């Protein structure tokens, strides 16, 4: 890998890592969801600093060229990121459904208590009149 490409990859990876860590510090990105992005930026830094392991993995897995292995890695990463997002969305959907059901039950309970309170107050208003007669 030419030196200029390595430098660009290193700078981009370090900037991306700093951005992810900044989002985590500002509580705009959860720590558990940031792990995938931290690993990605770490792999970019490692590939820029020590490009030999990319060639070694290319030979180990039988890819013809390192770029083929990198494309495969990118596709795998995108699939993992998509699965992570779908998993989070599914979990949030279930939590929202549970919260809606809970709020509906609480709303129904409040309406019942308000009706009971209204009946009790009407009954309390009538009693003094009944006792005078």
Coordinates of C-alpha atoms in Angstrom, one line a residue:
X1 CA 0.0 0.0 0.0
X2 CA 1.5 3.4 -1.0
X3 CA 2.6 5.7 1.8
X4 CA 0.1 8.4 0.8
X5 CA -2.9 6.0 1.0
X6 CA -1.6 4.7 4.4
X7 CA -1.4 8.2 5.7
X8 CA -4.9 9.1 4.5
X9 CA -6.3 5.9 6.0
X10 CA -4.5 6.5 9.3
X11 CA -5.8 10.1 9.5
X12 CA -9.3 9.2 8.5
X13 CA -9.4 6.3 11.0
X14 CA -8.1 8.4 13.9
X15 CA -10.6 11.2 13.1
X16 CA -13.4 8.7 13.0
X17 CA -12.3 7.1 16.3
X18 CA -12.2 10.6 17.9
X19 CA -15.6 11.4 16.5
X20 CA -17.1 8.2 17.9
X21 CA -15.5 8.8 21.3
X22 CA -16.8 12.4 21.3
X23 CA -20.4 11.1 20.6
X24 CA -20.0 8.6 23.5
X25 CA -18.8 11.3 25.9
X26 CA -21.6 13.6 24.9
X27 CA -24.1 10.7 25.5
X28 CA -25.3 10.9 21.9
X29 CA -24.1 7.3 21.3
X30 CA -24.4 4.5 23.7
X31 CA -21.2 2.8 24.7
X32 CA -22.5 -0.7 23.9
X33 CA -23.5 0.4 20.4
X34 CA -20.3 2.2 19.7
X35 CA -18.2 -0.9 20.0
X36 CA -18.7 -1.9 16.4
X37 CA -17.5 1.6 15.2
X38 CA -14.5 1.5 17.6
X39 CA -13.4 -1.9 16.2
X40 CA -13.8 -0.6 12.6
X41 CA -11.6 2.5 13.3
X42 CA -9.1 0.3 15.1
X43 CA -8.9 -2.0 12.1
X44 CA -8.3 1.0 9.9
X45 CA -5.5 2.2 12.2
X46 CA -4.0 -1.2 12.3
X47 CA -4.2 -1.6 8.5
X48 CA -2.5 1.8 8.0
X49 CA 0.2 1.2 10.6
X50 CA 0.9 -2.5 9.8
X51 CA -0.3 -3.3 6.3
X52 CA 1.4 -6.7 6.3
X53 CA -1.4 -8.4 8.2
X54 CA -3.9 -7.5 5.4
X55 CA -1.7 -9.4 2.9
X56 CA -1.3 -12.3 5.4
X57 CA -5.1 -12.5 5.9
X58 CA -5.6 -12.3 2.1
X59 CA -3.4 -15.4 1.6
X60 CA -4.9 -17.2 4.7
X61 CA -8.5 -16.9 3.5
X62 CA -7.6 -17.5 -0.2
X63 CA -8.6 -14.1 -1.7
X64 CA -6.9 -13.3 -4.9
X65 CA -6.1 -9.7 -4.1
X66 CA -6.2 -7.7 -0.8
X67 CA -8.8 -5.4 -2.3
X68 CA -11.2 -8.4 -2.6
X69 CA -10.7 -9.3 1.0
X70 CA -11.3 -5.6 2.0
X71 CA -14.5 -5.5 0.0
X72 CA -15.6 -8.7 1.6
X73 CA -14.8 -7.2 5.0
X74 CA -16.7 -4.1 4.2
X75 CA -19.7 -6.1 3.1
X76 CA -19.5 -8.2 6.3
X77 CA -19.2 -5.0 8.4
X78 CA -22.2 -3.4 6.7
X79 CA -24.3 -6.6 7.3
X80 CA -23.3 -6.6 11.0
X81 CA -24.1 -2.9 11.3
X82 CA -27.5 -3.4 9.6
X83 CA -28.3 -6.4 11.9
X84 CA -27.3 -4.3 14.9
X85 CA -29.7 -1.5 13.8
X86 CA -32.5 -4.0 13.1
X87 CA -32.0 -5.6 16.5
X88 CA -32.1 -2.2 18.2
X89 CA -35.2 -1.1 16.3
X90 CA -37.0 -4.4 17.1
X91 CA -36.2 -4.1 20.8
X92 CA -37.3 -0.5 20.8
X93 CA -40.6 -1.5 19.0
X94 CA -41.3 -4.1 21.7
X95 CA -40.6 -1.6 24.5
X96 CA -42.8 1.1 22.9
X97 CA -45.6 -1.5 22.5
X98 CA -45.3 -2.4 26.2
X99 CA -45.3 1.2 27.2
X100 CA -48.4 2.0 25.2
X101 CA -50.2 -0.9 26.8
X102 CA -49.1 0.2 30.2
X103 CA -50.1 3.8 29.6
X104 CA -53.5 2.7 28.3
X105 CA -54.1 0.6 31.4
X106 CA -53.1 3.5 33.6
X107 CA -55.3 5.9 31.6
X108 CA -58.3 3.5 32.0
X109 CA -57.6 3.2 35.8
X110 CA -57.4 7.1 36.1
X111 CA -60.8 7.4 34.3
X112 CA -62.4 4.9 36.6
X113 CA -61.0 6.6 39.7
X114 CA -62.2 10.0 38.4
X115 CA -65.7 8.6 37.9
X116 CA -65.7 7.1 41.4
X117 CA -64.4 10.4 42.9
X118 CA -67.1 12.3 41.0
X119 CA -69.8 9.9 42.4
X120 CA -68.5 10.2 45.9
X121 CA -68.4 14.0 45.7
X122 CA -72.0 14.1 44.4
X123 CA -73.0 11.7 47.2
X124 CA -71.3 13.9 49.8
X125 CA -73.1 17.0 48.5
X126 CA -76.5 15.3 48.8
X127 CA -76.0 14.0 52.4
X128 CA -76.1 17.4 54.2
X129 CA -79.4 18.2 52.5
X130 CA -80.8 14.8 53.5
X131 CA -79.8 15.3 57.1
X132 CA -81.4 18.8 57.4
X133 CA -84.9 17.4 56.6

